[in-house]
Coordinates of C-alpha atoms and ligand atoms in Angstrom, one line a residue:
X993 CA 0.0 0.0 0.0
X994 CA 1.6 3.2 -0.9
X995 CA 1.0 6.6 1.2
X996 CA -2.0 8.0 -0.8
X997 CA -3.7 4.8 -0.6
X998 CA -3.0 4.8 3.0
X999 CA -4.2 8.7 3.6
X1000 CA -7.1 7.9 2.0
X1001 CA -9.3 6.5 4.7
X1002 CA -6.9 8.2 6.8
X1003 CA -7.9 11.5 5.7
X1004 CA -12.0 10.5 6.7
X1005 CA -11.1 10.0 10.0
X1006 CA -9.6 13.1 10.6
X1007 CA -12.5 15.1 8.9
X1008 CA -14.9 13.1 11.5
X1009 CA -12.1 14.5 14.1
X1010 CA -12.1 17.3 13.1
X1011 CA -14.6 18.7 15.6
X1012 CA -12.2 17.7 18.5
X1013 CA -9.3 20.7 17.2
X1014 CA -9.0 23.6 18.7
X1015 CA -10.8 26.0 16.5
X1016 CA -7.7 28.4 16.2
X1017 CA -6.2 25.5 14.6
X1018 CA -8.6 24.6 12.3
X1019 CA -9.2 28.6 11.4
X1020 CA -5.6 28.1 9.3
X1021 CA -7.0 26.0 6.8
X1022 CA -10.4 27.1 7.1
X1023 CA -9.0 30.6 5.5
X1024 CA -8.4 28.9 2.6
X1025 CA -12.2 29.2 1.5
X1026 CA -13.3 32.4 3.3
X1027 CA -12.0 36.1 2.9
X1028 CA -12.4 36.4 6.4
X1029 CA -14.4 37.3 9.4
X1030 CA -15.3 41.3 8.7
X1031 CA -16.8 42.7 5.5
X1032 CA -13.9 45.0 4.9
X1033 CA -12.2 41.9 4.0
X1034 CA -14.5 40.5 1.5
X1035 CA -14.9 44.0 -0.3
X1036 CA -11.0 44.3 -0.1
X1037 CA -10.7 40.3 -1.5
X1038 CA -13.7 41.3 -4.0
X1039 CA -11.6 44.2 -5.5
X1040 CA -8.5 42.2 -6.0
X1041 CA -10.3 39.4 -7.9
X1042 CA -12.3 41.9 -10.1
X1043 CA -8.1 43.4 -11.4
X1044 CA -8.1 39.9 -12.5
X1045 CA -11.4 39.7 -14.6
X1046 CA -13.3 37.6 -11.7
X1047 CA -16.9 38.9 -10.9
X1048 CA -17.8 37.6 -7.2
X1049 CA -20.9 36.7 -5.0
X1050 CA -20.5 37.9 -1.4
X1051 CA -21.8 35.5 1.1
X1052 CA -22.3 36.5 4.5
X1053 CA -21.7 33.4 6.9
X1054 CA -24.7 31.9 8.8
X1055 CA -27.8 29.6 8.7
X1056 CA -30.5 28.6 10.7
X1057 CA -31.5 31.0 12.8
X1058 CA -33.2 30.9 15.9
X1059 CA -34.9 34.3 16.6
X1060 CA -36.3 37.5 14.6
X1061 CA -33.7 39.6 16.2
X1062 CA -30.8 36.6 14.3
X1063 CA -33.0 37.0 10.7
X1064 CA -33.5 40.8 10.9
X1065 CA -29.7 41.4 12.0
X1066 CA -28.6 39.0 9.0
X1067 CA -30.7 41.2 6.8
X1068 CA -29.2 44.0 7.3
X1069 CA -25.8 42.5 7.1
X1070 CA -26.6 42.0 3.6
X1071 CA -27.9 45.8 2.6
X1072 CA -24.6 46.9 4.3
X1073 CA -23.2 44.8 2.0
X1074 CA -24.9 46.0 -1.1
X1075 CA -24.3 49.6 0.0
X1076 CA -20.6 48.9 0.4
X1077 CA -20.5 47.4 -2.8
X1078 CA -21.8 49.9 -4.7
X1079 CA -19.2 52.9 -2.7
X1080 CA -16.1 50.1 -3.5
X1081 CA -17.3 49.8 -7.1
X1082 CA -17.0 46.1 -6.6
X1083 CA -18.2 44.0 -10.1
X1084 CA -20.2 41.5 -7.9
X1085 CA -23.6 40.7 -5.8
X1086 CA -24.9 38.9 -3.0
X1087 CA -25.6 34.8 -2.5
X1088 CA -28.4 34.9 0.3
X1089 CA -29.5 31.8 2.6
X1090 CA -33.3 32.0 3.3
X1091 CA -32.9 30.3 6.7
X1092 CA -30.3 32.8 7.4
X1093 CA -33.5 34.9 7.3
X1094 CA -36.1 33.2 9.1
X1095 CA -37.3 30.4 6.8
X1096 CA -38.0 28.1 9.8
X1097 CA -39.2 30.8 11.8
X1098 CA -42.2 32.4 9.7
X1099 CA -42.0 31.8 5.9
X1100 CA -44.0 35.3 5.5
X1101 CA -41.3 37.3 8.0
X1102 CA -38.5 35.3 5.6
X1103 CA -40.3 36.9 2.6
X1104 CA -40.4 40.2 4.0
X1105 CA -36.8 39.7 5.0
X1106 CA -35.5 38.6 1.5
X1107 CA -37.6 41.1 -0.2
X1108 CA -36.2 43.8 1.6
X1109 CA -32.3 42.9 0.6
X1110 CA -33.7 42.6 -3.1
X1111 CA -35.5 46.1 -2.9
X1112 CA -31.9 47.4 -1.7
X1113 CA -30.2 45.7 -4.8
X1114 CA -33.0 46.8 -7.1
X1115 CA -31.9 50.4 -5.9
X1116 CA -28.2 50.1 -7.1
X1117 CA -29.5 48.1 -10.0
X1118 CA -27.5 44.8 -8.6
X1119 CA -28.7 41.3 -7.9
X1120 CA -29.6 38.5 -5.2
X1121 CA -28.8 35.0 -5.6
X1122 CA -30.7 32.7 -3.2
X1123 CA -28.7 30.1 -2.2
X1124 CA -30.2 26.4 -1.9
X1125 CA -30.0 24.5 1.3
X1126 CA -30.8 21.2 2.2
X1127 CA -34.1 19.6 0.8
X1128 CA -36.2 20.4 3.3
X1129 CA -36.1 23.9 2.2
X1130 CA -36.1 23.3 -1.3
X1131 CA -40.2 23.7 -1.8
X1132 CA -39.9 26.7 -0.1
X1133 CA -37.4 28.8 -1.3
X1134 CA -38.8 28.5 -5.0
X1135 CA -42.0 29.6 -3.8
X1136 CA -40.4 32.6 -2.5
X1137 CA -38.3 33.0 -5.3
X1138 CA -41.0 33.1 -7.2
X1139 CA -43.2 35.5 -4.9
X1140 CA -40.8 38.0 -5.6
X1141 CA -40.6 37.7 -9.4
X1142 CA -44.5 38.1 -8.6
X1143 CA -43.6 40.9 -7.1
X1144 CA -41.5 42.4 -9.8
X1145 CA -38.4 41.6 -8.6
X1146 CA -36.2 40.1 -11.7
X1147 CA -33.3 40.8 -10.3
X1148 CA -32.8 37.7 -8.3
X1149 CA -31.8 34.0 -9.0
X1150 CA -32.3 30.7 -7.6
X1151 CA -30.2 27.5 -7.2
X1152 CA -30.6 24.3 -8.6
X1153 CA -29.0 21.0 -7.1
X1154 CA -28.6 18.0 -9.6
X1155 CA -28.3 15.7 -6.7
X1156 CA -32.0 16.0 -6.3
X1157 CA -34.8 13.9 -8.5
X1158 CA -37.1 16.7 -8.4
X1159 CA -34.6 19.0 -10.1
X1160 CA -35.5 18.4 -13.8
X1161 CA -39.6 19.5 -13.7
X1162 CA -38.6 22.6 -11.4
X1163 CA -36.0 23.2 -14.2
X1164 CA -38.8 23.0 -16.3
X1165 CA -40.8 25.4 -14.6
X1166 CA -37.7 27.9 -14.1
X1167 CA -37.7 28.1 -17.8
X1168 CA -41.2 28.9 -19.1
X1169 CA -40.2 31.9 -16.1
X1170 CA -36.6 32.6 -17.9
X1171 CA -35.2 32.5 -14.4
X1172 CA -31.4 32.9 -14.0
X1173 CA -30.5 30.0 -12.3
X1174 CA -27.0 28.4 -10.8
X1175 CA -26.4 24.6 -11.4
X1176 CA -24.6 22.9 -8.6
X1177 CA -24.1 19.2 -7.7
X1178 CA -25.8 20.2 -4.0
X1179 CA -23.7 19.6 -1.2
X1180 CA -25.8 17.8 1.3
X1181 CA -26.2 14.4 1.4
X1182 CA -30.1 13.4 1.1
X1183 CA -32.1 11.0 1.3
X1184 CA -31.9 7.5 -1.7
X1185 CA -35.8 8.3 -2.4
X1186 CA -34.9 12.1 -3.3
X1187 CA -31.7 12.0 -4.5
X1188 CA -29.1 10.9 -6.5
X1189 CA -25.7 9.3 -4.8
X1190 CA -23.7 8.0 -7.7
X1191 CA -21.3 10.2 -9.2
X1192 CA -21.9 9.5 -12.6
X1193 CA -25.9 10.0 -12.1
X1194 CA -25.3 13.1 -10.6
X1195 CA -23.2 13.9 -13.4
X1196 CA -25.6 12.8 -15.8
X1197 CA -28.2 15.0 -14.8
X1198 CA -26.4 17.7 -14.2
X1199 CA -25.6 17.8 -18.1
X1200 CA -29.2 17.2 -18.8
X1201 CA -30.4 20.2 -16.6
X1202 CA -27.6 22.2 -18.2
X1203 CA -29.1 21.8 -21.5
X1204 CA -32.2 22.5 -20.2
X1205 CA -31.5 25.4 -18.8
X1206 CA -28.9 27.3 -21.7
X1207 CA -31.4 25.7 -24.6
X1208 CA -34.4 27.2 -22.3
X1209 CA -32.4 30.7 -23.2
X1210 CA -32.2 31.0 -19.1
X1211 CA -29.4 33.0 -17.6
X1212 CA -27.3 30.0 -16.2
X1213 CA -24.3 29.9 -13.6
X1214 CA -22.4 26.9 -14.1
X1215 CA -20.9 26.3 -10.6
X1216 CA -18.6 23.2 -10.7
X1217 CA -15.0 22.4 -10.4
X1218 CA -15.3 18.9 -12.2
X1219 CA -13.2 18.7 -15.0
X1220 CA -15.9 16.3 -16.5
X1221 CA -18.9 19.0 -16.7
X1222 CA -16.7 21.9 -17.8
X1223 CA -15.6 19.9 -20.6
X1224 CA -19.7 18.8 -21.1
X1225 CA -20.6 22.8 -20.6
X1226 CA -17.9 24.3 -23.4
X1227 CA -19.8 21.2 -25.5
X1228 CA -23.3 22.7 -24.7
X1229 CA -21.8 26.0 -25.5
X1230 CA -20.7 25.1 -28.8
X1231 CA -23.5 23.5 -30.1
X1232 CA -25.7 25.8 -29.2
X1233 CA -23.3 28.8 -30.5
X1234 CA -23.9 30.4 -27.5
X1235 CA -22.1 33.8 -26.4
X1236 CA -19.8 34.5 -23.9
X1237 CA -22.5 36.9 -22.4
X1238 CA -25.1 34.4 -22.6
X1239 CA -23.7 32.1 -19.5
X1240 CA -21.1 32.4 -16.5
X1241 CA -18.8 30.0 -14.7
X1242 CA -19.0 29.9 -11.1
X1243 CA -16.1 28.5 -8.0
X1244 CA -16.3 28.8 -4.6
X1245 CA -13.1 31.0 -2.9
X1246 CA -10.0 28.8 -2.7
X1247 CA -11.3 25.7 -5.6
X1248 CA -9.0 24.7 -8.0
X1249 CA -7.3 27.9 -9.0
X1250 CA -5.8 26.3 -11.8
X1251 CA -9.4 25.7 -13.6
X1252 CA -10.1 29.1 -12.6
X1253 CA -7.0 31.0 -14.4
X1254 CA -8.1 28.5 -17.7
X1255 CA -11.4 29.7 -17.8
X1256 CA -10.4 33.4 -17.2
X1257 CA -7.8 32.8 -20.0
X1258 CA -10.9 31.6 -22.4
X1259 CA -12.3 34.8 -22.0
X1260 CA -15.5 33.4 -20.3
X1261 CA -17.2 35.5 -17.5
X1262 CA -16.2 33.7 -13.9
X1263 CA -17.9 34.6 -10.4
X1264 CA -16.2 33.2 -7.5
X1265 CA -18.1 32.6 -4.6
X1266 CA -16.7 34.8 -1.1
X1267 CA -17.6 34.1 2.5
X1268 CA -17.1 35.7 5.3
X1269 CA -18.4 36.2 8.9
X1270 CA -18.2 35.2 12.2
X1271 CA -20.2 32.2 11.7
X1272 CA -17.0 30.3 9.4
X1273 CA -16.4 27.4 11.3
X1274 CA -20.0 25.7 10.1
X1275 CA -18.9 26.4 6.8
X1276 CA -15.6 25.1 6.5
X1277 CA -16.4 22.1 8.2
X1278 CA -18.9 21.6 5.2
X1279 CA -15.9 22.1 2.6
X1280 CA -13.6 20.0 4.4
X1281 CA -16.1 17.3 4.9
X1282 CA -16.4 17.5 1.1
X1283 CA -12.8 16.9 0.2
X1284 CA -11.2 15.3 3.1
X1285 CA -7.9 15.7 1.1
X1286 CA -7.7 18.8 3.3
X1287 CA -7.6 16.5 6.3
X1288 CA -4.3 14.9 4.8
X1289 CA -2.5 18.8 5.1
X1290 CA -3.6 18.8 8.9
X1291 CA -2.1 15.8 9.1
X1292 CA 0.9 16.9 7.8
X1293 CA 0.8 19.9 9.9
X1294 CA 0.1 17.9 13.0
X1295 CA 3.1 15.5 12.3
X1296 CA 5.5 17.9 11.1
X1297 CA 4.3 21.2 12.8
X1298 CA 4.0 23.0 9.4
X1299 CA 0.5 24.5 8.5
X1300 CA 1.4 25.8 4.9
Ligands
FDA1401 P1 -16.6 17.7 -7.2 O1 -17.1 17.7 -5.8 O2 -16.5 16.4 -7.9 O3 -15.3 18.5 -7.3 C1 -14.5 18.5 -8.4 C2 -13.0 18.7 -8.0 O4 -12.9 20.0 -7.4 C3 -12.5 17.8 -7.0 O5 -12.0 16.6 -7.5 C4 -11.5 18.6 -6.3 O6 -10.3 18.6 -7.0 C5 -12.1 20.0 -6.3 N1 -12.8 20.3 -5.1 C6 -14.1 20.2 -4.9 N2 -14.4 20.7 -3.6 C7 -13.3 21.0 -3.1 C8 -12.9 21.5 -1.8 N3 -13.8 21.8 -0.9 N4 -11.6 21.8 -1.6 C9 -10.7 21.6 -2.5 N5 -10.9 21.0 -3.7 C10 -12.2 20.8 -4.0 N6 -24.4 23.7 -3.1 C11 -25.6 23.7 -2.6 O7 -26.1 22.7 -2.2 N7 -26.3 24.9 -2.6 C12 -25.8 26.1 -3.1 O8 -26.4 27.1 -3.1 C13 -24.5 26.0 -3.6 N8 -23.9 27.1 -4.1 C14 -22.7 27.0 -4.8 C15 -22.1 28.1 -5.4 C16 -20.9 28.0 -6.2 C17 -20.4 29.2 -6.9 C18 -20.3 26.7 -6.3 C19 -19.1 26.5 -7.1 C20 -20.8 25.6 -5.6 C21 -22.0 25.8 -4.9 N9 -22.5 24.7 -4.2 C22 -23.8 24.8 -3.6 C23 -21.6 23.5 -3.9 C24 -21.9 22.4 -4.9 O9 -23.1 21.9 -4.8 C25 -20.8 21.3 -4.8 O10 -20.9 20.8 -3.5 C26 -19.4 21.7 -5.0 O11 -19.3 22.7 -6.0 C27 -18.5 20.5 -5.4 O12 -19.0 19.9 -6.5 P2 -18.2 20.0 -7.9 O13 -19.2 20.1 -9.0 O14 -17.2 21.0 -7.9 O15 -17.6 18.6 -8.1

């Protein structure tokens, strides 16, 4: 057995560990996917990827919520977020989680929430994404993404997970709407009945949606770092002799920087996703739980005391 065979499991059981470091510790590599914990450091991280052609989509950390006071305060984390956007001239707009807002709380309050941060954007003529969470939210969040487009609010976009069945007929709704949409895998693990586990099923639909979506003339983020569905998108692309303007790439902060440079290097449009907050520790614990390959550099830095 050589040493990446024997990392391997190695590496799962110190992601499942991971929960026992201090958090200082794990704050070294959690850096890797988040600007930081203030907003001055997103805007400043925002401006340096925009002098290298990369839009971005600010996320302010948190989830859940317990209490109106948590929603409200989250709310108005995101207009100060819009406003400083706007004085920073940042090329870039906001990624939103509804129960970050009060989705378990009240679904109307949520609405009222969300609808305020898109009236805000509206003003400085930017957008909202709402981000997907797990499926138990997923019914929900499209019905308030679509109450707002109700409410004449086209500037905001939803999420789509390819790991879920249900994903191709609200595709198919999202189109007859002309919805801008982001195509992701989906990150949490759900249920057989619901969703897809197999790689190569989830890769499957995720090309089928994609058609779906770009044929359906629907603004489309294509948020992936597989090598297999870029290679599948710039096919869509071509065949459908779509332009550069029609679609966008999308990464999350501190992915695969080498697929990131190509794509800028293609010319195509690229948004890379940037946390920050207080509230990083759930989030990084998501992304290392999704490519326990980062457990193997803690390793490393445990054995031989070097963090880099
Ligand atoms: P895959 O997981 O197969 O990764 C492909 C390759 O990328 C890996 O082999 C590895 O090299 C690299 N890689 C992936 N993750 C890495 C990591 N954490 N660290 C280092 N390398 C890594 N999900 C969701 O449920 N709701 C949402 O709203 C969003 N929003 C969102 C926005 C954007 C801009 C992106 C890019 C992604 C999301 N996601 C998301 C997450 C998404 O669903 C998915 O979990 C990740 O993108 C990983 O899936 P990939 O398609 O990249 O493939």
């Amino acid at each position: 057995m050589n040493i990446g065979e024997l990392m391997n499991p190695l590496n799962d059981v110190i992601v499942s560990t991971f929960h026992v470091f201090p958090k200082g510790f794990v704050k070294r590599f959690a850096m890797r996917y988040i600007a930081g914990e203030h907003v001055d450091e997103a805007i400043s991280l925002a401006g340096q990827l925009n002098s290298k052609n990369i839009m971005v989509t600010i996320d302010v950390l948190g989830e859940n919520v317990a209490t109106r006071g948590e929603a409200i305060a989250s709310a108005k984390s995101y207009e100060d977020v819009l406003h400083l956007i706007d004085r920073h001239k940042v090329n870039g707009n906001i990624s939103i989680k509804l129960t970050q807002l009060g989705l378990e709380i009240d679904k109307n309050f949520c609405f009222d929430n969300a609808r305020r941060i898109v009236e805000v954007a509206k003003g400085y003529n930017n957008f909202v994404r709402i981000d997907m969470e797990d499926a138990t939210t997923t019914t929900s969040t499209l019905e308030i993404y679509e109450k707002l487009r109700a409410s004449g609010f086209d500037n905001t976009g939803v999420v789509i997970q390819a790991r879920l069945r249900r994903s191709e007929s609200d595709v198919q709704r999202l189109v007859e709407m002309k919805a801008s949409v982001r195509l992701c895998k989906g990150i949490y693990i759900e249920p057989l009945n619901i969703a897809f586990r197999d790689r190569d099923e989830i890769r499957r639909n995720y090309i089928k949606l994609l058609h779906m979506l770009l044929e359906g003339k629907c603004r489309t983020g294509i948020a992936t770092h597989d090598d297999v569905l870029v290679k599948a998108a710039y096919d869509a692309i071509a065949q459908l002799g779509l332009q550069k303007r029609d679609y966008e790439f999308q990464m999350l902060l501190g992915v695969r920087p080498d697929m990131r440079n190509r794509i800028v290097a293609n010319g195509d449009q690229l948004r890379v996703y940037v946390p920050f907050g207080e509230h990083w520790y759930t989030y990084s614990m998501r992304r290392f739980k999704e490519n326990p390959q980062v457990a193997g550099y803690v390793f490393k830095a445990i054995v031989f005391g070097n963090g880099k």
